[in-house]
Each structure stands twice: as structure tokens, then as C-alpha cells.
Coordinates of C-alpha atoms in Angstrom, one line a residue:
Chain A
X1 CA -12.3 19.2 -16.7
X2 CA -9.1 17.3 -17.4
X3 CA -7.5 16.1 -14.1
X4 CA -4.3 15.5 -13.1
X5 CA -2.9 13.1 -10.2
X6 CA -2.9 15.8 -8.2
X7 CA -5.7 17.4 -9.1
X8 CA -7.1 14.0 -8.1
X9 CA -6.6 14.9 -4.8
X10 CA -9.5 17.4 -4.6
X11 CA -12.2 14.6 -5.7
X12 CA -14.4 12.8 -3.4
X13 CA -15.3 16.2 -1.7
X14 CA -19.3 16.2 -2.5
X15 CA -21.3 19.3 -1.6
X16 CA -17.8 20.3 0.2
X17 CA -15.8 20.8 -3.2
X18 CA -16.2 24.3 -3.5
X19 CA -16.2 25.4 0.3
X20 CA -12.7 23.4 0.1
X21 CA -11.1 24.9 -2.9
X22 CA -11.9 28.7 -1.4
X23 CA -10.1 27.3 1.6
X24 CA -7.0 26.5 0.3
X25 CA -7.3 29.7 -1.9
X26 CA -7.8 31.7 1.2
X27 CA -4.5 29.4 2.9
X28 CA -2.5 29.9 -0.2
X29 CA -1.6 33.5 0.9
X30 CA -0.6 33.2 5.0
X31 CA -2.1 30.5 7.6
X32 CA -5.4 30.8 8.7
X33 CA -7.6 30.4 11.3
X34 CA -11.0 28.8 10.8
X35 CA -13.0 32.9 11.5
X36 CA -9.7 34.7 9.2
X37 CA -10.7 32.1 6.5
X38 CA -14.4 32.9 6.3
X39 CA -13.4 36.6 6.4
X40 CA -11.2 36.2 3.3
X41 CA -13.6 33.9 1.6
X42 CA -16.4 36.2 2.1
X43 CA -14.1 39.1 1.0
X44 CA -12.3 37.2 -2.5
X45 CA -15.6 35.6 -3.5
X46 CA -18.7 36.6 -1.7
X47 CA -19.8 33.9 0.0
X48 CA -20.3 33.5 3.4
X49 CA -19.3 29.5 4.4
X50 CA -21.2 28.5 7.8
X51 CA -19.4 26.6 10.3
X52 CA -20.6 23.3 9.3
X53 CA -19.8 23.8 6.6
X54 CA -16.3 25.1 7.0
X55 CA -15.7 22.7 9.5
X56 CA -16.6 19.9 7.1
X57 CA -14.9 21.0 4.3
X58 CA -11.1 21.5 6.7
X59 CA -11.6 18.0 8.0
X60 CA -11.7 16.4 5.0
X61 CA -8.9 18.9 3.9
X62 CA -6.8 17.5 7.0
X63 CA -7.4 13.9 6.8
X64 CA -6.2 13.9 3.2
X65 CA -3.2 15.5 3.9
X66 CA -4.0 18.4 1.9
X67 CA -3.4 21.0 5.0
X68 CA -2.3 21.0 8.5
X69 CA -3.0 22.6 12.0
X70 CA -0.4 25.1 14.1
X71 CA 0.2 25.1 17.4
X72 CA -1.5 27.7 19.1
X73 CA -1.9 29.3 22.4
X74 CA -5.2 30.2 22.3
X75 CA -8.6 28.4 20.9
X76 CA -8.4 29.2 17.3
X77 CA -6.0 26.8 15.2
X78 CA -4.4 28.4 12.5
X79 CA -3.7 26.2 9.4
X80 CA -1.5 26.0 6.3
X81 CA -1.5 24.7 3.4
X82 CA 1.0 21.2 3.0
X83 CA 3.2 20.7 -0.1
X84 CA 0.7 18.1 -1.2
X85 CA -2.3 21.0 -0.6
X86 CA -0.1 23.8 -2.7
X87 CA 0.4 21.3 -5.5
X88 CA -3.1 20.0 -5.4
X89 CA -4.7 24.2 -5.7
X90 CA -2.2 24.3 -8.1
X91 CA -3.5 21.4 -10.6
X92 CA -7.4 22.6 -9.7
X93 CA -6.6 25.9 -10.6
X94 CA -4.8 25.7 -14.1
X95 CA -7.6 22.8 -15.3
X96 CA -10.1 25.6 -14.0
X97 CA -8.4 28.0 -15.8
X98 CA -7.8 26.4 -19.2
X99 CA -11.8 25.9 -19.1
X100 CA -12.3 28.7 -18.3
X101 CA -9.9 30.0 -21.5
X102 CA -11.8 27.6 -23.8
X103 CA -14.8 28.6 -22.7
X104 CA -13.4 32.6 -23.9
X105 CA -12.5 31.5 -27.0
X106 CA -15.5 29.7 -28.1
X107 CA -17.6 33.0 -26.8
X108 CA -15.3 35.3 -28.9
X109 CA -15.9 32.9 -31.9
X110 CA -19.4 32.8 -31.3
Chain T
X1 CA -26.0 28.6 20.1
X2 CA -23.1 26.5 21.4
X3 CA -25.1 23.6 22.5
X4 CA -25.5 23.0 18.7
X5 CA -21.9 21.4 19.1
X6 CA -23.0 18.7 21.1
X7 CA -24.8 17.4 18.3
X8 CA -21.3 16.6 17.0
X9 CA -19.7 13.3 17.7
X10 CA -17.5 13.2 20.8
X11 CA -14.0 12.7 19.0
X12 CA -14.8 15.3 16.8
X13 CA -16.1 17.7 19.7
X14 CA -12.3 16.6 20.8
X15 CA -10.7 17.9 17.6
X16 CA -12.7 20.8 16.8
X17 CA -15.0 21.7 19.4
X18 CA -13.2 24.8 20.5
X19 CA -12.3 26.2 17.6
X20 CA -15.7 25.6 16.4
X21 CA -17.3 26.9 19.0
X22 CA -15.7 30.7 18.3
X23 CA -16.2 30.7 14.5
X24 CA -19.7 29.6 15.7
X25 CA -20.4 32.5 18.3
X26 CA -19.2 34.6 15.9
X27 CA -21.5 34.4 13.5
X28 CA -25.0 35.8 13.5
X29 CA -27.9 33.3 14.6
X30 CA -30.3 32.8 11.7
X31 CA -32.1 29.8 10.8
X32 CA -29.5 29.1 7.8
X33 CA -26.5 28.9 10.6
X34 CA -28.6 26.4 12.4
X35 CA -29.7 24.3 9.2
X36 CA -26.3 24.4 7.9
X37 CA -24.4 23.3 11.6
X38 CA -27.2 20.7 11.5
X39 CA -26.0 19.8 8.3
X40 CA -22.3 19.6 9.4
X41 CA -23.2 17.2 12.6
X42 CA -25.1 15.0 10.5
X43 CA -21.9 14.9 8.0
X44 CA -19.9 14.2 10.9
X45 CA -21.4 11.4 11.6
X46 CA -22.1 9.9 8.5
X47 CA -18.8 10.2 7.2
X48 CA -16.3 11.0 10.3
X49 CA -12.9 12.9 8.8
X50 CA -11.7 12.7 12.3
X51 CA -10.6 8.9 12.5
X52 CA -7.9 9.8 9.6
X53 CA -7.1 12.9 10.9
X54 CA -4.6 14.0 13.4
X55 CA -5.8 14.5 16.8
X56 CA -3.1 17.0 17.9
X57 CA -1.6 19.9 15.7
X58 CA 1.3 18.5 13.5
X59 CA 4.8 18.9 14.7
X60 CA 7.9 18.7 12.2
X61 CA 8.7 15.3 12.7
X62 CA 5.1 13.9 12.8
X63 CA 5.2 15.5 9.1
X64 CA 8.4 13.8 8.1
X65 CA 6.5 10.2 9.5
X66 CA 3.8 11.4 7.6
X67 CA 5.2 11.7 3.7
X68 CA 7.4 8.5 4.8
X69 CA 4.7 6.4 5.5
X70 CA 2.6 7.7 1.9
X71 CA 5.8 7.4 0.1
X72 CA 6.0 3.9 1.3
X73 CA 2.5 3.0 0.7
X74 CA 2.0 4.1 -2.7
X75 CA -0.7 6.4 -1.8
X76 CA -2.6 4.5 1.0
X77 CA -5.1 2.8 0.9
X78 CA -6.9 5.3 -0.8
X79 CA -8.2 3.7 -4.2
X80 CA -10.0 5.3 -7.2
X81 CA -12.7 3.6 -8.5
X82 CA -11.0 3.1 -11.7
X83 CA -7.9 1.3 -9.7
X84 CA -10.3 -0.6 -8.2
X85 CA -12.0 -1.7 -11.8
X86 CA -8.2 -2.6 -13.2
X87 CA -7.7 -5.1 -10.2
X88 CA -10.6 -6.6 -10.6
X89 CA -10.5 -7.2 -14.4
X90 CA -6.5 -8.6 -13.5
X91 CA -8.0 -10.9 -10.7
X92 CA -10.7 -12.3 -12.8
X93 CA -8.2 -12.9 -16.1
X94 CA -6.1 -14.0 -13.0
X95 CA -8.6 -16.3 -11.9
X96 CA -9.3 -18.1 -15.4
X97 CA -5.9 -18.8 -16.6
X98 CA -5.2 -20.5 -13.4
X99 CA -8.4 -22.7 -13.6
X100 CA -7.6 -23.4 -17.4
X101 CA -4.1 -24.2 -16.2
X102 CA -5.4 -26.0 -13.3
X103 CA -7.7 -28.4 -15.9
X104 CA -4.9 -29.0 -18.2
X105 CA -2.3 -30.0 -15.9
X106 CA -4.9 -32.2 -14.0
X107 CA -5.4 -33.9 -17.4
X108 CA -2.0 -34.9 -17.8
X109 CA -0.6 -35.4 -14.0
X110 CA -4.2 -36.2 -12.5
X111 CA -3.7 -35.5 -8.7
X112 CA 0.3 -34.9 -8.0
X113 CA 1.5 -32.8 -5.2
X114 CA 2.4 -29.8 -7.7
X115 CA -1.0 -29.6 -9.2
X116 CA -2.9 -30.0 -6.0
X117 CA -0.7 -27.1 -4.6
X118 CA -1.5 -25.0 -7.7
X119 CA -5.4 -25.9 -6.4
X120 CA -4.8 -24.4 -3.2
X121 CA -3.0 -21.5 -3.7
X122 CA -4.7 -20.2 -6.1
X123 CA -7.7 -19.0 -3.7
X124 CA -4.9 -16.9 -1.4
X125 CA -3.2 -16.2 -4.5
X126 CA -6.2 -13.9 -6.5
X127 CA -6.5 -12.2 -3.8
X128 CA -3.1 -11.3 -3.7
X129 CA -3.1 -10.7 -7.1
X130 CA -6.2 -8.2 -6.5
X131 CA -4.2 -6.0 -3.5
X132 CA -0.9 -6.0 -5.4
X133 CA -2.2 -4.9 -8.5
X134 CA -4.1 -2.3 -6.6
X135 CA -1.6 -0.7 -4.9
X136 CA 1.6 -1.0 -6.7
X137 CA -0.1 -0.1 -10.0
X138 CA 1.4 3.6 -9.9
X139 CA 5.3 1.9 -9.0
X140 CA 8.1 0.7 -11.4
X141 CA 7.0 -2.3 -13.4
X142 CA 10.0 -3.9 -11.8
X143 CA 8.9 -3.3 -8.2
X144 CA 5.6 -5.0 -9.1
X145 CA 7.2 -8.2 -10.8
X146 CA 9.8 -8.6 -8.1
X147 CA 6.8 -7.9 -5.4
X148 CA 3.6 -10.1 -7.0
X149 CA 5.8 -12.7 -8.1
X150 CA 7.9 -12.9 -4.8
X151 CA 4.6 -13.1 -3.0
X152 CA 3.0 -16.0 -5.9
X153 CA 6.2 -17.8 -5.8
X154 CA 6.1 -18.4 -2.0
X155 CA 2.6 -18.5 -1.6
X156 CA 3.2 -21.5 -4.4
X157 CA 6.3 -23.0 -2.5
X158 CA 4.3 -23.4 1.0
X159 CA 1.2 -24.7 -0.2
X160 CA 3.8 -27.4 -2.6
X161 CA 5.4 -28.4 0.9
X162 CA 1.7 -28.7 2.2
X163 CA 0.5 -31.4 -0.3
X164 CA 4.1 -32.9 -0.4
X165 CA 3.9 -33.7 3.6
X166 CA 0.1 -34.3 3.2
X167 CA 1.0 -37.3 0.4
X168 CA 3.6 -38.9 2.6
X169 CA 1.3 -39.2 5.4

């Protein structure tokens, strides 16, 4: 895939690349808390992300910048997505999707 | 199934214990929760977020700190392994033209004040070289010239006064 400097921001994730890009999918509608996101996860692509794993893929989310947490009364944090997040999803998502169109075309000519 | 938390470290446990803790209880036990939280704690501690993170939820201002301080830093401190490759090459061209510059002028001035500084801050000076190339690579070419040679010109100057005192003594 062809990446942009702010794609670039999504690298380094390891096994967590995928648990975070359905995060800030799942953020890029309203703030979240950390059950709400495995809810909408579970519901937009069928998976089912564990705590670790969640919880492994927001802090490395956080610590880059890429989202942040909300006050909150109560135990669960929400979170939301930062400028630098939005434009990130938005970089990840349009190299994704001119694969993915590529990928079309070359099936269709096939 | 909470106890699994405490096999998180402590600062994290700070961070994200609670929160943790009710996605946790909220999920079904099953062998593949507890593989995968086992997972996470072993993650945690092998590569611990938390230490760049922010302990406390952001406030407004803290965010406003935030972009000043990664505006100011050109990114942080945060280097690709490609930015990393481009300093080195630059510190290792670096390095030979001052040693080939070093030879030559040692040929025709032998051991004056100018070419022993030249010696001496040359060591200080790649390394320079390296960290300025590395971060300021993505800023105006101007910026970098006015920064690298600001920092090689008095790096230069203070090691000339050195060998200039040390030769009168």
C-alpha cells in the first residue's frame, strides 16, 4: 500500500494494526468507551477484540497522539478521536481503498 | 477474573485498571479471554504505552501544550527507520570529508591552532551532524542551514579558543 505521512502514523502497531484501525473506525462516529467500542466493532465487522487486546491497541493509540481520553464521572473513559487520529483514519482509509479499487479492476479484467 | 489485572504493570493498573477491569467483567470467561489478557500483560510489559501516555484525561489546554510541543519538535523523537538510514549515510559522508580535510590542511599547516580545533570538534560535531539531520530533515532547508551550521560554527569557534589558550600556555 502507498503511505502517506500521515498514514505513517498507523505503522509500528504489530499484531495491534487491525484492532487499532477498527478503533478509530468505531471513534470516528461519536466518543467511545472502551465496552461501546467492542460493541460497535463486533457489530461493523464481526469481530470480537478481547480486552488485551483492546487495551493494547488504545494505548498505543494514546501515546501517539492518535486519540484522547474524557473526563468522566464514572469508571469507563470515553475517548475520541484527535485531529491527528481523524487525519491519520483518513490517509489508512483512502490507500485501503484505492487497493482495494485496483484490486476490482484487475478482477473485472481478469 | 479480575485478578488477571494484576498481572499488568503497576502504572498501567494506574491508567487503565478500572476501566479494564469493566470491559473485562463484561465479557464471558473462556480460555481465549484469558490467553488473550495474558497476551496484553505480557505486551504491557514488554513494550509499556503508558510512559508516553498521559496519566490523567486530557484537558483543553494540556492539548494546546501538546501540538505546541510536536510542532516545535518536528515530530519527536519519533524516527523512521528510513530517517534514521539518511542520518547516518550524512554522518558518515560527514565524517570523511572532515578527515580528508583534516589530512590536507595538516599537510600544509602541520599542527596550528585552527587545524587542531578542526580535530577536536569534529568528534562533537558528527554527532551533531547525525541529530540535526534527523530531526530537522522534514523543516525548511533554510531552518536546517541556519540551525546545523549555527550549531558547527560555534562548536568550531569554542574548540578554536580551546587550542588557541592551550598554545599559549
Amino acid at each position: 500500500m502507498r503511505q502517506t505521512k500521515d498514514d505513517a502514523e498507523l505503522d509500528d502497531f504489530g499484531r495491534f494494526s487491525e484492532p487499532a484501525l477498527l478503533i478509530l473506525v468505531s471513534l470516528a462516529e461519536e466518543p467511545r468507551h472502551g465496552y461501546s467500542m467492542t460493541e460497535d466493532i463486533e457489530a461493523i465487522a464481526g469481530v470480537r477484540l478481547g480486552p488485551g487486546t483492546l487495551y493494547g491497541a488504545l494505548a498505543r493509540l494514546e501515546a501517539r497522539g492518535l486519540i484522547e481520553a474524557l473526563k468522566s464521572e464514572d469508571r469507563r473513559n470515553p475517548y475520541r478521536l484527535t485531529t491527528l487520529g481523524e487525519r491519520a483514519l483518513r490517509a489508512r482509509l483512502d490507500s485501503m481503498m484505492a487497493v482495494a479499487r485496483t484490486g476490482q479492476r484487475r478482477l473485472a479484467n481478469a | 477474573m479480575n485478578w488477571l489485572l494484576q498481572l499488568y504493570p503497576a502504572r498501567w493498573r494506574d491508567r487503565y485498571g478500572e476501566e479494564f477491569g469493566a470491559v473485562l467483567a463484561s465479557q464471558r470467561a473462556s480460555v481465549g479471554l484469558v490467553l488473550d489478557v495474558l497476551g496484553g500483560a505480557i505486551d504491557a510489559h514488554l513494550y509499556p504505552q503508558i510512559q508516553h501516555s498521559h496519566s490523567k484525561p486530557i484537558k483543553e489546554e494540556d492539548t494546546m501544550t501538546l501540538l505546541m510541543l510536536q510542532r516545535c519538535s518536528a515530530g519527536g523523537p519519533k524516527l523512521s527507520p528510513r530517517d534514521q538510514r539518511i542520518a547516518s549515510l550524512v554522518m558518515i559522508f560527514s565524517g570523511l570529508v572532515m578527515a580528508s580535510l583534516y589530512i590536507g590542511l595538516t599537510k600544509i599547516y602541520h599542527s596550528a591552532p585552527a587545524v587542531q580545533a578542526l580535530f577536536y570538534a569534529s568528534f562533537p560535531a558528527l554527532a551533531l551532524i547525525y541529530g540535526e539531520t534527523a530531526y530537522l530533515r522534514k523543516r525548511p532547508w533554510l531552518t536546517q542551514v541556519f540551525i546545523l551550521g549555527g550549531g558547527l560554527s560555534g562548536l568550531y569557534l569554542f574548540m578554536l579558543a580551546v587550542c588557541v589558550i592551550a598554545s599559549k600556555l
